[in-house]
Short mmCIF file of C-alpha atoms and ligand atoms in Angstrom, two decimals:
data_model
loop_
_atom_site.label_atom_id
_atom_site.label_comp_id
_atom_site.label_asym_id
_atom_site.label_seq_id
_atom_site.Cartn_x
_atom_site.Cartn_y
_atom_site.Cartn_z
CA MET A 22 -36.49 -35.38 -17.64
CA ARG A 23 -34.99 -32.41 -19.46
CA LEU A 24 -36.49 -30.10 -16.86
CA ARG A 25 -34.98 -32.14 -14.04
CA THR A 26 -31.53 -31.94 -15.62
CA LEU A 27 -31.89 -28.19 -15.93
CA GLN A 28 -32.95 -27.97 -12.28
CA ILE A 29 -29.90 -29.90 -11.19
CA ILE A 30 -27.65 -27.64 -13.23
CA LEU A 31 -29.23 -24.50 -11.80
CA TRP A 32 -29.04 -25.77 -8.22
CA THR A 33 -25.42 -26.77 -8.69
CA ALA A 34 -24.65 -23.32 -10.10
CA ALA A 35 -26.45 -21.63 -7.20
CA ILE A 36 -24.61 -23.67 -4.56
CA LEU A 37 -21.30 -23.15 -6.30
CA GLY A 38 -21.96 -19.42 -6.57
CA THR A 39 -22.75 -19.19 -2.86
CA ALA A 40 -19.63 -21.15 -2.01
CA ILE A 41 -17.45 -18.88 -4.14
CA PHE A 42 -19.10 -15.82 -2.61
CA ALA A 43 -18.51 -17.11 0.91
CA TRP A 44 -14.94 -18.02 0.06
CA ALA A 45 -14.28 -14.55 -1.40
CA ARG A 46 -15.61 -12.89 1.77
CA TRP A 47 -13.55 -15.11 4.04
CA PRO A 48 -10.67 -13.23 5.67
CA ALA A 49 -7.61 -14.21 3.73
CA GLY A 50 -3.99 -14.13 4.74
CA ASN A 51 -4.83 -13.67 8.39
CA PRO A 52 -4.57 -17.01 10.13
CA ALA A 53 -5.81 -15.67 13.45
CA ALA A 54 -8.97 -14.27 11.87
CA THR A 55 -9.57 -17.38 9.79
CA GLU A 56 -9.41 -19.74 12.75
CA THR A 57 -11.87 -17.86 14.86
CA PHE A 58 -14.00 -16.34 12.16
CA SER A 59 -17.28 -15.25 13.61
CA VAL A 60 -18.93 -11.93 14.12
CA PHE A 61 -16.60 -9.75 16.12
CA GLU A 62 -16.41 -6.08 16.86
CA PRO A 63 -13.00 -4.50 16.64
CA SER A 64 -12.49 -1.71 19.13
CA PHE A 65 -10.03 1.11 19.67
CA ALA A 66 -9.51 4.10 21.92
CA LEU A 67 -6.66 6.18 20.52
CA ALA A 68 -5.66 9.83 20.42
CA ASP A 69 -6.10 11.85 17.24
CA SER A 70 -3.58 14.51 16.25
CA ASP A 71 -5.21 16.97 18.68
CA GLY A 72 -4.72 14.53 21.53
CA LYS A 73 -8.43 13.81 21.77
CA ILE A 74 -9.33 10.15 22.42
CA ARG A 75 -11.42 8.70 19.62
CA THR A 76 -13.20 5.38 19.94
CA ASN A 77 -14.94 2.97 17.58
CA ALA A 78 -18.24 3.69 19.34
CA GLU A 79 -18.48 7.22 17.96
CA PHE A 80 -18.50 5.95 14.38
CA ARG A 81 -21.62 3.79 14.64
CA GLY A 82 -23.71 4.24 11.52
CA LYS A 83 -20.68 4.57 9.27
CA PHE A 84 -18.50 2.10 7.46
CA LEU A 85 -14.90 2.23 8.67
CA LEU A 86 -11.95 1.63 6.36
CA VAL A 87 -9.09 0.99 8.78
CA PHE A 88 -5.43 0.77 7.88
CA PHE A 89 -2.57 0.09 10.31
CA GLY A 90 0.73 1.61 9.24
CA PHE A 91 3.49 4.07 10.05
CA THR A 92 4.32 7.34 8.38
CA ASN A 93 7.98 6.43 7.78
CA CYS A 94 6.83 3.68 5.45
CA PRO A 95 7.54 4.85 1.88
CA ASP A 96 6.04 2.05 -0.19
CA VAL A 97 3.14 0.03 1.21
CA CYS A 98 1.48 2.78 3.26
CA PRO A 99 1.37 5.52 0.57
CA THR A 100 0.12 2.98 -1.97
CA THR A 101 -2.80 1.97 0.25
CA LEU A 102 -3.61 5.49 1.45
CA ALA A 103 -3.61 6.73 -2.15
CA GLU A 104 -6.15 4.01 -2.96
CA VAL A 105 -8.27 5.04 0.01
CA ALA A 106 -8.11 8.66 -1.18
CA GLN A 107 -9.24 7.60 -4.64
CA VAL A 108 -12.12 5.59 -3.17
CA MET A 109 -13.24 8.57 -1.07
CA ASP A 110 -13.19 10.87 -4.11
CA ASN A 111 -15.07 8.37 -6.26
CA LEU A 112 -17.75 7.79 -3.61
CA GLY A 113 -18.93 11.32 -4.31
CA PRO A 114 -21.97 12.24 -2.21
CA GLU A 115 -21.84 8.82 -0.50
CA ALA A 116 -18.44 9.58 0.99
CA ASP A 117 -20.11 10.60 4.24
CA LYS A 118 -21.10 6.97 4.76
CA VAL A 119 -17.46 5.96 5.09
CA GLN A 120 -14.80 7.01 7.62
CA PRO A 121 -11.23 6.13 6.65
CA ILE A 122 -8.89 5.70 9.64
CA PHE A 123 -5.11 5.39 9.74
CA ILE A 124 -3.88 3.80 12.98
CA SER A 125 -0.18 4.29 13.66
CA VAL A 126 1.80 1.24 14.74
CA ASP A 127 4.72 3.60 15.42
CA PRO A 128 2.79 6.14 17.47
CA GLU A 129 5.57 7.94 19.30
CA ARG A 130 7.58 8.78 16.19
CA ASP A 131 4.47 9.50 14.12
CA ARG A 132 3.22 12.02 16.67
CA ARG A 133 6.61 13.72 16.51
CA LEU A 134 6.74 13.72 12.69
CA GLY A 135 3.17 14.98 12.42
CA LEU A 136 0.23 12.69 11.87
CA ARG A 137 -2.23 15.20 10.44
CA ALA A 138 0.10 16.58 7.78
CA TYR A 139 0.64 13.01 6.67
CA THR A 140 -3.00 11.88 6.43
CA GLU A 141 -4.15 15.18 4.94
CA ALA A 142 -1.61 14.91 2.15
CA PHE A 143 -3.62 11.93 0.93
CA HIS A 144 -7.17 12.98 1.76
CA ALA A 145 -8.78 15.39 4.19
CA SER A 146 -11.26 12.72 5.29
CA ILE A 147 -8.62 10.32 6.65
CA LEU A 148 -8.46 10.36 10.45
CA GLY A 149 -5.00 9.64 11.84
CA LEU A 150 -4.81 8.02 15.28
CA ALA A 151 -1.73 7.43 17.42
CA GLY A 152 -2.19 6.07 20.92
CA THR A 153 0.15 4.81 23.59
CA GLU A 154 1.98 1.51 23.14
CA ALA A 155 -0.62 -0.31 25.23
CA GLU A 156 -3.58 1.29 23.45
CA THR A 157 -2.06 0.47 20.07
CA ARG A 158 -1.45 -3.14 21.11
CA ALA A 159 -5.07 -3.42 22.26
CA ALA A 160 -6.43 -1.98 18.99
CA ALA A 161 -4.29 -4.34 16.92
CA GLN A 162 -5.42 -7.33 18.98
CA SER A 163 -9.06 -6.41 18.59
CA PHE A 164 -8.60 -6.26 14.80
CA LYS A 165 -6.63 -9.54 15.03
CA ILE A 166 -3.71 -8.01 13.18
CA PHE A 167 0.05 -8.09 13.67
CA TYR A 168 2.74 -5.48 13.88
CA GLY A 169 6.29 -5.61 15.12
CA ARG A 170 9.43 -3.57 15.41
CA GLN A 171 12.74 -4.65 13.91
CA ASN A 172 15.96 -3.08 15.02
CA ASP A 173 17.95 -2.13 11.96
CA ALA A 174 21.00 0.10 12.18
CA LYS A 175 20.57 1.26 8.59
CA SER A 176 16.98 2.43 9.00
CA PRO A 177 15.98 5.89 10.19
CA ASP A 178 16.25 6.03 14.01
CA GLY A 179 17.66 2.49 13.95
CA TYR A 180 14.44 0.57 13.47
CA THR A 181 11.66 -0.25 11.07
CA MET A 182 8.21 -1.76 11.43
CA SER A 183 6.42 -4.70 9.90
CA HIS A 184 2.65 -4.67 9.93
CA SER A 185 -0.46 -6.30 8.53
CA SER A 186 -0.93 -4.57 5.21
CA GLY A 187 -4.63 -5.21 4.68
CA LEU A 188 -7.34 -2.58 4.66
CA PHE A 189 -10.09 -3.53 7.09
CA LEU A 190 -13.78 -2.86 6.63
CA VAL A 191 -16.03 -2.46 9.65
CA GLY A 192 -19.80 -2.15 9.22
CA PRO A 193 -22.15 0.57 10.53
CA ASP A 194 -23.13 -1.81 13.35
CA GLY A 195 -19.49 -2.07 14.44
CA ALA A 196 -18.96 -5.62 13.19
CA TRP A 197 -15.86 -6.62 11.27
CA LEU A 198 -16.81 -7.30 7.62
CA ARG A 199 -13.71 -8.15 5.60
CA GLN A 200 -10.24 -7.12 4.63
CA PHE A 201 -8.93 -5.92 1.29
CA GLY A 202 -5.49 -7.37 0.68
CA PHE A 203 -2.56 -5.09 -0.17
CA GLY A 204 -2.77 -3.99 -3.81
CA THR A 205 -6.56 -4.31 -4.14
CA PRO A 206 -7.42 -1.74 -6.82
CA ALA A 207 -9.42 1.28 -5.66
CA ALA A 208 -12.16 0.34 -8.15
CA ASP A 209 -12.68 -3.03 -6.41
CA ILE A 210 -12.88 -1.42 -2.97
CA LEU A 211 -15.30 1.17 -4.31
CA SER A 212 -17.66 -1.37 -5.87
CA ASP A 213 -17.59 -3.51 -2.71
CA LEU A 214 -18.59 -0.49 -0.61
CA GLN A 215 -21.29 0.59 -3.05
CA SER A 216 -22.79 -2.90 -2.99
CA ARG A 217 -23.33 -2.51 0.77
CA PHE A 218 -25.10 0.87 0.81
CA MET B 6 -9.80 -9.27 -15.13
CA LYS B 7 -8.18 -7.89 -12.01
CA HIS B 8 -5.11 -7.11 -14.07
CA LEU B 9 -7.18 -5.37 -16.70
CA ILE B 10 -8.77 -3.17 -14.04
CA LEU B 11 -5.39 -2.46 -12.51
CA THR B 12 -3.90 -1.59 -15.88
CA THR B 13 -6.83 0.68 -16.68
CA ALA B 14 -6.50 2.34 -13.29
CA LEU B 15 -2.79 2.85 -13.90
CA LEU B 16 -3.40 4.41 -17.27
CA LEU B 17 -6.13 6.67 -15.97
CA SER B 18 -4.37 7.81 -12.85
CA ALA B 19 -0.87 8.25 -14.24
CA PRO B 20 -0.15 11.93 -14.69
CA ALA B 21 1.85 13.22 -17.60
CA ALA B 22 5.54 12.85 -16.89
CA PHE B 23 8.03 14.98 -18.71
CA ALA B 24 10.90 12.55 -18.63
CA CYS B 25 10.05 9.31 -20.30
CA GLU B 26 13.34 9.20 -22.15
CA ALA B 27 15.66 6.29 -21.52
CA VAL B 28 19.33 6.12 -20.58
CA THR B 29 21.46 3.15 -21.49
CA VAL B 30 24.60 1.50 -20.19
CA GLY B 31 25.91 -1.54 -22.06
CA ASP B 32 22.93 -3.76 -22.83
CA LEU B 33 20.76 -2.14 -20.15
CA THR B 34 18.05 0.44 -20.77
CA ILE B 35 16.85 2.44 -17.78
CA GLN B 36 13.46 4.10 -18.09
CA HIS B 37 10.53 5.52 -16.15
CA ALA B 38 12.49 6.61 -13.10
CA TRP B 39 10.12 8.22 -10.59
CA SER B 40 9.45 8.90 -6.94
CA LYS B 41 6.33 9.87 -5.08
CA ALA B 42 6.26 13.31 -3.55
CA THR B 43 7.15 13.16 0.14
CA ILE B 44 5.37 14.73 3.07
CA GLY B 45 8.17 16.85 4.44
CA ALA B 46 11.85 15.88 4.43
CA ASP B 47 11.87 13.78 7.61
CA ARG B 48 10.43 10.61 6.12
CA PRO B 49 12.11 8.35 3.57
CA ALA B 50 11.15 8.34 -0.09
CA ALA B 51 10.87 5.42 -2.49
CA PHE B 52 12.49 5.32 -5.91
CA TYR B 53 11.06 3.30 -8.79
CA VAL B 54 12.44 2.49 -12.22
CA GLY B 55 12.25 0.01 -15.09
CA ILE B 56 15.39 -1.80 -16.27
CA THR B 57 15.53 -3.79 -19.51
CA ASN B 58 18.39 -6.15 -20.24
CA SER B 59 18.58 -6.70 -24.01
CA GLY B 60 21.87 -8.56 -23.77
CA SER B 61 22.58 -12.25 -23.46
CA SER B 62 24.10 -12.29 -20.00
CA ASP B 63 22.44 -11.71 -16.65
CA ASP B 64 23.20 -8.62 -14.64
CA ALA B 65 22.01 -7.21 -11.32
CA LEU B 66 21.36 -3.84 -9.73
CA VAL B 67 23.56 -3.74 -6.64
CA GLY B 68 23.34 -0.16 -5.43
CA ILE B 69 21.90 3.32 -5.86
CA SER B 70 23.03 6.75 -4.76
CA THR B 71 21.70 10.27 -5.07
CA PRO B 72 22.59 13.72 -3.79
CA ALA B 73 18.91 14.03 -2.80
CA ALA B 74 19.40 11.64 0.13
CA GLY B 75 22.01 11.06 2.81
CA MET B 76 21.60 7.31 2.56
CA SER B 77 20.15 5.21 -0.24
CA MET B 78 19.68 1.49 -0.43
CA LEU B 79 17.71 -1.22 -2.17
CA HIS B 80 14.70 -2.74 -0.43
CA GLU B 81 12.08 -5.27 -1.30
CA THR B 82 8.57 -5.06 0.06
CA VAL B 83 7.52 -8.55 1.04
CA VAL B 84 3.99 -9.45 2.11
CA THR B 85 3.92 -12.76 3.99
CA ASP B 86 0.63 -14.00 5.45
CA GLY B 87 -0.75 -10.50 5.08
CA VAL B 88 2.14 -8.89 6.96
CA ALA B 89 4.31 -6.41 5.06
CA SER B 90 7.97 -5.84 5.75
CA MET B 91 10.77 -4.42 3.63
CA PRO B 92 14.06 -6.22 4.03
CA HIS B 93 17.23 -4.94 2.34
CA ALA B 94 17.88 -6.36 -1.10
CA MET B 95 21.58 -6.97 -1.68
CA ARG B 96 20.95 -7.21 -5.41
CA VAL B 97 18.03 -6.95 -7.78
CA PRO B 98 18.54 -9.54 -10.57
CA VAL B 99 18.17 -8.25 -14.12
CA PRO B 100 18.15 -11.46 -16.19
CA ALA B 101 19.15 -11.48 -19.85
CA GLY B 102 16.29 -10.55 -22.16
CA GLN B 103 14.01 -9.40 -19.36
CA THR B 104 12.58 -6.18 -17.95
CA VAL B 105 12.59 -5.70 -14.21
CA GLN B 106 10.44 -3.08 -12.51
CA LEU B 107 11.18 -1.44 -9.23
CA ALA B 108 7.55 -0.64 -8.46
CA PRO B 109 5.17 -0.05 -5.53
CA GLY B 110 4.72 -3.24 -3.53
CA GLY B 111 7.99 -4.78 -4.75
CA TYR B 112 11.59 -3.73 -5.13
CA HIS B 113 12.29 -0.06 -4.46
CA GLY B 114 15.14 2.26 -3.80
CA MET B 115 14.84 3.56 -0.26
CA LEU B 116 16.00 7.17 -0.02
CA MET B 117 16.68 8.15 3.58
CA VAL B 118 17.77 11.38 5.25
CA LEU B 119 16.44 13.51 2.40
CA THR B 120 18.22 16.81 1.88
CA ALA B 121 14.84 18.39 1.07
CA ALA B 122 11.23 17.28 0.66
CA LEU B 123 10.51 15.85 -2.80
CA LYS B 124 7.90 18.03 -4.43
CA GLU B 125 5.72 17.14 -7.38
CA GLY B 126 7.45 18.35 -10.53
CA ASP B 127 10.96 18.17 -9.04
CA ARG B 128 13.69 16.20 -10.78
CA PHE B 129 16.79 14.77 -9.22
CA PRO B 130 19.55 12.42 -10.40
CA VAL B 131 20.04 8.86 -9.18
CA THR B 132 23.10 6.79 -10.02
CA LEU B 133 22.48 3.07 -10.44
CA THR B 134 25.33 0.60 -9.99
CA PHE B 135 25.15 -2.73 -11.83
CA GLU B 136 27.26 -5.78 -11.15
CA LYS B 137 28.53 -6.00 -14.74
CA ALA B 138 27.39 -2.94 -16.69
CA GLY B 139 28.77 -0.49 -14.12
CA GLU B 140 27.27 2.89 -13.28
CA VAL B 141 24.66 5.00 -15.01
CA THR B 142 22.84 8.15 -13.91
CA THR B 143 19.21 8.88 -14.67
CA ASP B 144 16.89 11.76 -13.85
CA VAL B 145 13.99 10.97 -11.57
CA ASP B 146 10.59 12.66 -11.87
CA VAL B 147 8.74 13.42 -8.66
CA LEU B 148 5.10 12.53 -9.25
CA PRO B 149 2.02 13.18 -7.10
CA LEU B 150 1.36 11.06 -4.01
CA ARG B 151 -1.46 9.25 -5.74
CA SER B 152 0.52 8.43 -8.86
CA GLU B 153 1.13 4.82 -9.72
CA GLY B 154 3.84 5.58 -12.26
CA PRO B 155 4.77 7.90 -15.10
CA ASP B 156 2.46 8.21 -18.07
CA CYS B 157 4.70 7.27 -20.98
CA ALA B 158 3.22 6.20 -24.30
CA ASP B 159 5.56 3.23 -24.25
CA ALA B 160 5.21 2.60 -20.50
CA GLY B 161 6.40 -0.88 -19.81
CA GLN B 162 4.32 -1.20 -16.64
CU1 CU C 10 11.95 0.50 1.91
#
């Protein structure tokens, strides 16, 4: 009888643990992704700072850490890119398993202001991409993320951008894995990545 | 636990700042004023600071200005359903007996049309205007891009 009680407790703990694990991996704060959660492969075809088109296909075999932002963003974007830089440093020799990518949601202005100088200021490994409006729209849709432009007379050039602030993880097989919400400490991102190698 | 990790990360990553001294105006103490280095002068910078109200009446930060930027205003980063935006903040409340942080991911001073790039190690003055206490000027330390705040022994992060 004692043994049976113990078994029940252990099974309950195991089921609960699995449920918590599943819940933690569930995409949060992204209604579109939550509704249709299933295996999906985000895709993009966007120019890098040399004007060369880069696609998701060329990164097969690597984990992708993808962030959508704009270089005129002084608060959210530097905070996240600094975390990414810290993660890349702390990965040490395993850094070559991960490709961090910054996709501009303000591509025209970012190309003019200089995309490479921006990403390199954080970490040399970060690849900056800035496509056309249509290409950017398509990339955002495939990641199921949102961005928009707000006209604002008091902002530089008369507008500012809002954008999904998560950091998205794509697996070596190209499948979307999870997002890290804004403000996730670099240490948490690092340990998540290391648990997948 | 998450907060412990974050705090540890802050302590470990915060570089030594040389200006941890406070300035006061009325019942307000202004401390830990910093900005991240900028990449060139063509993009806006963010200004962060801690404000402690040791008095018994509420006050509010209603404006900032600096010779380092052509236009300065208060913003608040808001993340709604995973989407970040940064609307203008008309005022940042500084309630009696409380400390308010302008910090990454929350309230910040938005410094636009910079007169020059902010370089690590630079200092520049910012004047804060409060609803009741009036104006006060503090020096701002420019910290590295990866910094999450100044490393003060008494840091009220
Ligand atoms: Cu702002």
